Amino acid sequence: ETKFFDVAFTHWAVYVGACGRWDAARACWMWACDDDDDGDDALVECVVHLWGAAEPTDDASTTNRDMDENASCVLTPLADVGDDPRCGNAQFDAVYAPLRQGDILDRCRLAVEKGFYEGRYGGYCVRANNCEHFATWARYGVRCSEQIERRVSIGLNVVRVAASLWSGVPAPGIDVAKAIILGPRSHPDDDAEIKRAILDMRSGQARAHTAEDDVSHILDYMLDRVEIQARTERIEAARLASLPPSARRVETEIA
């Protein structure tokens, strides 16, 4: 987590598997394509995320790269950001259907190799284009940041209530204000533009999806949902168990 104006934010990245190889000439991690000569043993498990250049903080052993205004989409070894390949934005699976695995990988590769994401949506902005926006764009095709939207909604509701109390007139809804502050979740012709860019990146060869791929995609999604729900219940049970008995009874009654 990173603190921004004393508010904690979680950094988001998309796990892309063992596809990274170190390019000594460019001094960076590169995406290993299917036709590369490197064996699987030479590849490193990686994530793709909207990340900035390393900057020293007060503690020389740490760096702050989450909110760099010059952040770009980069390929980074999983070990550099954590040891769990599970992506936290799976929490949105109940709201948005994930894209097929191959389509997610194509979007991530497009962002890393071609700079497509920054070119289409602009530079880093904690309000309208942060690491969570990229992660949800890659996984679902929808740019959103629940942690930002939640805090904006709280702030706007406070302003709305204060305005109503001051004027005596009910204030209008906050949806328009949120749209102005947070920006659009999608742009006109997004799908068509992304499709053309991916086709060009793949040298004109469209990714083929078979019926078997579709069945596997649905089964993987369902299994992921079961595992995520079970994990959530375990975490909640542990949290309740850590509470004093009186507080535990209150929370149980409310639930």
GROMACS .gro file of C-alpha atoms in nm:
model
  255
    1GLU     CA    1   0.000   0.000   0.000
    2THR     CA    2   0.102   0.361  -0.065
    3LYS     CA    3  -0.010   0.671   0.122
    4PHE     CA    4  -0.126   0.974  -0.079
    5PHE     CA    5  -0.233   1.273   0.131
    6ASP     CA    6  -0.245   1.032   0.430
    7VAL     CA    7  -0.488   0.800   0.247
    8ALA     CA    8  -0.376   0.442   0.179
    9PHE     CA    9  -0.400   0.314  -0.178
   10THR     CA   10  -0.334  -0.039  -0.302
   11HIS     CA   11  -0.109  -0.093  -0.603
   12TRP     CA   12  -0.255  -0.311  -0.881
   13ALA     CA   13  -0.084  -0.530  -1.140
   14VAL     CA   14  -0.187  -0.801  -1.387
   15TYR     CA   15  -0.019  -1.142  -1.362
   16VAL     CA   16   0.088  -1.263  -1.710
   17GLY     CA   17   0.277  -1.583  -1.629
   18ALA     CA   18   0.628  -1.687  -1.733
   19CYS     CA   19   0.686  -1.461  -2.031
   20GLY     CA   20   0.967  -1.225  -1.928
   21ARG     CA   21   1.331  -1.233  -2.035
   22TRP     CA   22   1.600  -0.983  -1.943
   23ASP     CA   23   1.733  -0.777  -2.233
   24ALA     CA   24   2.086  -0.674  -2.134
   25ALA     CA   25   2.122  -0.433  -2.427
   26ARG     CA   26   1.809  -0.238  -2.330
   27ALA     CA   27   1.852  -0.300  -1.956
   28CYS     CA   28   1.487  -0.395  -1.910
   29TRP     CA   29   1.252  -0.693  -1.907
   30MET     CA   30   1.105  -0.782  -2.246
   31TRP     CA   31   0.804  -0.990  -2.347
   32ALA     CA   32   0.910  -1.328  -2.488
   33CYS     CA   33   0.692  -1.407  -2.789
   34ASP     CA   34   0.585  -1.755  -2.896
   35ASP     CA   35   0.849  -1.769  -3.170
   36ASP     CA   36   1.142  -1.666  -2.946
   37ASP     CA   37   1.424  -1.918  -2.915
   38ASP     CA   38   1.446  -1.896  -2.534
   39GLY     CA   39   1.340  -2.212  -2.356
   40ASP     CA   40   1.073  -2.199  -2.089
   41ASP     CA   41   1.341  -2.238  -1.821
   42ALA     CA   42   1.488  -1.902  -1.923
   43LEU     CA   43   1.160  -1.717  -1.874
   44VAL     CA   44   1.053  -1.544  -1.554
   45GLU     CA   45   0.704  -1.509  -1.406
   46CYS     CA   46   0.598  -1.148  -1.452
   47VAL     CA   47   0.328  -0.888  -1.400
   48VAL     CA   48   0.233  -0.589  -1.611
   49HIS     CA   49   0.140  -0.267  -1.438
   50LEU     CA   50   0.134   0.111  -1.465
   51TRP     CA   51   0.452   0.191  -1.275
   52GLY     CA   52   0.701   0.474  -1.246
   53ALA     CA   53   1.078   0.491  -1.238
   54ALA     CA   54   1.246   0.399  -0.912
   55GLU     CA   55   1.283   0.698  -0.681
   56PRO     CA   56   1.461   0.682  -0.344
   57THR     CA   57   1.250   0.761  -0.040
   58ASP     CA   58   1.354   0.856   0.313
   59ASP     CA   59   1.438   0.489   0.360
   60ALA     CA   60   1.717   0.410   0.116
   61SER     CA   61   1.611   0.044   0.103
   62THR     CA   62   1.269   0.125  -0.044
   63THR     CA   63   1.140   0.304  -0.350
   64ASN     CA   64   0.815   0.482  -0.428
   65ARG     CA   65   0.694   0.402  -0.780
   66ASP     CA   66   0.316   0.385  -0.741
   67MET     CA   67   0.224   0.747  -0.817
   68ASP     CA   68   0.490   0.875  -1.056
   69GLU     CA   69   0.335   1.117  -1.306
   70ASN     CA   70   0.567   0.966  -1.571
   71ALA     CA   71   0.452   0.610  -1.500
   72SER     CA   72   0.422   0.374  -1.795
   73CYS     CA   73   0.308   0.016  -1.850
   74VAL     CA   74   0.604  -0.212  -1.782
   75LEU     CA   75   0.683  -0.580  -1.749
   76THR     CA   76   0.822  -0.663  -1.404
   77PRO     CA   77   0.921  -0.993  -1.238
   78LEU     CA   78   0.653  -1.114  -1.000
   79ALA     CA   79   0.918  -1.145  -0.727
   80ASP     CA   80   0.974  -0.767  -0.736
   81VAL     CA   81   0.617  -0.687  -0.629
   82GLY     CA   82   0.504  -0.994  -0.434
   83ASP     CA   83   0.493  -1.372  -0.433
   84ASP     CA   84   0.121  -1.431  -0.496
   85PRO     CA   85   0.013  -1.442  -0.862
   86ARG     CA   86  -0.350  -1.387  -0.763
   87CYS     CA   87  -0.476  -1.054  -0.893
   88GLY     CA   88  -0.680  -0.855  -0.641
   89ASN     CA   89  -0.911  -0.712  -0.905
   90ALA     CA   90  -1.084  -1.052  -0.928
   91GLN     CA   91  -1.323  -0.887  -0.682
   92PHE     CA   92  -1.490  -0.728  -0.987
   93ASP     CA   93  -1.564  -1.064  -1.150
   94ALA     CA   94  -1.916  -1.049  -1.007
   95VAL     CA   95  -1.973  -0.718  -1.188
   96TYR     CA   96  -1.774  -0.749  -1.512
   97ALA     CA   97  -1.706  -1.070  -1.704
   98PRO     CA   98  -1.330  -1.120  -1.744
   99LEU     CA   99  -1.191  -1.130  -2.096
  100ARG     CA  100  -1.044  -1.454  -2.226
  101GLN     CA  101  -0.694  -1.521  -2.100
  102GLY     CA  102  -0.542  -1.473  -2.445
  103ASP     CA  103  -0.717  -1.138  -2.489
  104ILE     CA  104  -0.589  -1.020  -2.149
  105LEU     CA  105  -0.235  -1.118  -2.246
  106ASP     CA  106  -0.270  -0.938  -2.581
  107ARG     CA  107  -0.378  -0.617  -2.408
  108CYS     CA  108  -0.089  -0.637  -2.162
  109ARG     CA  109   0.164  -0.705  -2.436
  110LEU     CA  110   0.018  -0.420  -2.644
  111ALA     CA  111   0.061  -0.185  -2.348
  112VAL     CA  112   0.421  -0.292  -2.283
  113GLU     CA  113   0.556  -0.322  -2.638
  114LYS     CA  114   0.362  -0.050  -2.819
  115GLY     CA  115   0.286   0.200  -2.543
  116PHE     CA  116  -0.079   0.174  -2.649
  117TYR     CA  117  -0.234   0.236  -2.307
  118GLU     CA  118  -0.062   0.567  -2.233
  119GLY     CA  119  -0.102   0.675  -2.594
  120ARG     CA  120  -0.478   0.621  -2.582
  121TYR     CA  121  -0.564   0.724  -2.226
  122GLY     CA  122  -0.286   0.965  -2.133
  123GLY     CA  123  -0.032   0.973  -1.854
  124TYR     CA  124  -0.071   0.870  -1.494
  125CYS     CA  125  -0.339   1.048  -1.291
  126VAL     CA  126  -0.433   0.922  -0.945
  127ARG     CA  127  -0.790   1.042  -1.003
  128ALA     CA  128  -0.862   0.925  -1.357
  129ASN     CA  129  -0.582   0.698  -1.477
  130ASN     CA  130  -0.404   0.502  -1.206
  131CYS     CA  131  -0.271   0.147  -1.181
  132GLU     CA  132  -0.617   0.009  -1.099
  133HIS     CA  133  -0.761   0.167  -1.415
  134PHE     CA  134  -0.500  -0.020  -1.619
  135ALA     CA  135  -0.556  -0.352  -1.439
  136THR     CA  136  -0.934  -0.344  -1.491
  137TRP     CA  137  -0.888  -0.233  -1.854
  138ALA     CA  138  -0.663  -0.532  -1.918
  139ARG     CA  139  -0.882  -0.788  -1.739
  140TYR     CA  140  -1.234  -0.661  -1.813
  141GLY     CA  141  -1.208  -0.402  -2.089
  142VAL     CA  142  -1.349  -0.139  -1.848
  143ARG     CA  143  -1.136   0.130  -1.685
  144CYS     CA  144  -1.239   0.187  -1.324
  145SER     CA  145  -1.085   0.243  -0.982
  146GLU     CA  146  -1.310   0.140  -0.698
  147GLN     CA  147  -1.077   0.275  -0.431
  148ILE     CA  148  -1.082   0.622  -0.593
  149GLU     CA  149  -1.455   0.616  -0.674
  150ARG     CA  150  -1.538   0.521  -0.315
  151ARG     CA  151  -1.343   0.814  -0.173
  152VAL     CA  152  -1.482   1.058  -0.430
  153SER     CA  153  -1.837   0.944  -0.348
  154ILE     CA  154  -1.777   0.999   0.023
  155GLY     CA  155  -1.642   1.349  -0.041
  156LEU     CA  156  -1.924   1.445  -0.275
  157ASN     CA  157  -2.187   1.316  -0.033
  158VAL     CA  158  -2.040   1.532   0.244
  159VAL     CA  159  -2.054   1.836   0.015
  160ARG     CA  160  -2.407   1.746  -0.095
  161VAL     CA  161  -2.537   1.713   0.262
  162ALA     CA  162  -2.365   2.036   0.369
  163ALA     CA  163  -2.514   2.222   0.073
  164SER     CA  164  -2.863   2.091   0.154
  165LEU     CA  165  -2.833   2.196   0.518
  166TRP     CA  166  -2.708   2.540   0.422
  167SER     CA  167  -2.965   2.613   0.149
  168GLY     CA  168  -3.258   2.411   0.280
  169VAL     CA  169  -3.304   2.268  -0.069
  170PRO     CA  170  -3.224   1.903  -0.148
  171ALA     CA  171  -2.904   1.889  -0.351
  172PRO     CA  172  -2.905   1.706  -0.686
  173GLY     CA  173  -2.749   1.364  -0.736
  174ILE     CA  174  -2.375   1.317  -0.755
  175ASP     CA  175  -2.346   1.102  -1.068
  176VAL     CA  176  -2.274   1.397  -1.299
  177ALA     CA  177  -2.013   1.538  -1.060
  178LYS     CA  178  -1.846   1.196  -1.036
  179ALA     CA  179  -1.835   1.163  -1.414
  180ILE     CA  180  -1.668   1.504  -1.444
  181ILE     CA  181  -1.413   1.434  -1.170
  182LEU     CA  182  -1.329   1.073  -1.262
  183GLY     CA  183  -1.357   1.095  -1.639
  184PRO     CA  184  -1.513   0.838  -1.876
  185ARG     CA  185  -1.468   0.465  -1.824
  186SER     CA  186  -1.445   0.407  -2.197
  187HIS     CA  187  -1.371   0.609  -2.511
  188PRO     CA  188  -1.551   0.606  -2.847
  189ASP     CA  189  -1.430   0.330  -3.079
  190ASP     CA  190  -1.219   0.173  -2.802
  191ASP     CA  191  -1.292  -0.187  -2.903
  192ALA     CA  192  -1.229  -0.129  -3.271
  193GLU     CA  193  -0.905   0.064  -3.205
  194ILE     CA  194  -0.774  -0.204  -2.966
  195LYS     CA  195  -0.865  -0.481  -3.208
  196ARG     CA  196  -0.676  -0.309  -3.492
  197ALA     CA  197  -0.372  -0.245  -3.273
  198ILE     CA  198  -0.357  -0.606  -3.150
  199LEU     CA  199  -0.397  -0.740  -3.504
  200ASP     CA  200  -0.108  -0.521  -3.616
  201MET     CA  201   0.104  -0.636  -3.320
  202ARG     CA  202   0.034  -1.000  -3.410
  203SER     CA  203   0.139  -0.938  -3.772
  204GLY     CA  204  -0.216  -0.969  -3.900
  205GLN     CA  205  -0.284  -1.304  -3.734
  206ALA     CA  206  -0.601  -1.289  -3.527
  207ARG     CA  207  -0.611  -1.499  -3.212
  208ALA     CA  208  -0.836  -1.803  -3.272
  209HIS     CA  209  -1.080  -1.916  -3.003
  210THR     CA  210  -1.222  -2.268  -3.010
  211ALA     CA  211  -1.527  -2.407  -2.833
  212GLU     CA  212  -1.286  -2.588  -2.600
  213ASP     CA  213  -1.123  -2.255  -2.514
  214ASP     CA  214  -1.463  -2.105  -2.432
  215VAL     CA  215  -1.557  -2.396  -2.203
  216SER     CA  216  -1.220  -2.377  -2.030
  217HIS     CA  217  -1.261  -2.000  -1.986
  218ILE     CA  218  -1.602  -2.041  -1.820
  219LEU     CA  219  -1.487  -2.326  -1.593
  220ASP     CA  220  -1.176  -2.134  -1.484
  221TYR     CA  221  -1.391  -1.831  -1.405
  222MET     CA  222  -1.634  -2.037  -1.197
  223LEU     CA  223  -1.353  -2.212  -1.006
  224ASP     CA  224  -1.184  -1.877  -0.940
  225ARG     CA  225  -1.509  -1.737  -0.800
  226VAL     CA  226  -1.547  -2.034  -0.563
  227GLU     CA  227  -1.187  -1.998  -0.442
  228ILE     CA  228  -1.217  -1.621  -0.398
  229GLN     CA  229  -1.541  -1.660  -0.201
  230ALA     CA  230  -1.387  -1.928   0.021
  231ARG     CA  231  -1.083  -1.709   0.085
  232THR     CA  232  -1.302  -1.410   0.167
  233GLU     CA  233  -1.504  -1.615   0.415
  234ARG     CA  234  -1.184  -1.744   0.583
  235ILE     CA  235  -1.049  -1.390   0.619
  236GLU     CA  236  -1.379  -1.264   0.760
  237ALA     CA  237  -1.403  -1.558   1.004
  238ALA     CA  238  -1.050  -1.487   1.127
  239ARG     CA  239  -1.132  -1.118   1.168
  240LEU     CA  240  -1.445  -1.192   1.369
  241ALA     CA  241  -1.256  -1.441   1.583
  242SER     CA  242  -1.005  -1.169   1.675
  243LEU     CA  243  -1.279  -0.936   1.806
  244PRO     CA  244  -1.390  -0.924   2.170
  245PRO     CA  245  -1.708  -1.132   2.230
  246SER     CA  246  -1.926  -0.820   2.276
  247ALA     CA  247  -1.814  -0.664   1.946
  248ARG     CA  248  -1.851  -1.001   1.774
  249ARG     CA  249  -2.216  -1.027   1.887
  250VAL     CA  250  -2.293  -0.676   1.761
  251GLU     CA  251  -2.145  -0.747   1.415
  252THR     CA  252  -2.327  -1.081   1.396
  253GLU     CA  253  -2.661  -0.918   1.483
  254ILE     CA  254  -2.610  -0.644   1.222
  255ALA     CA  255  -2.518  -0.899   0.956
   0.00000   0.00000   0.00000
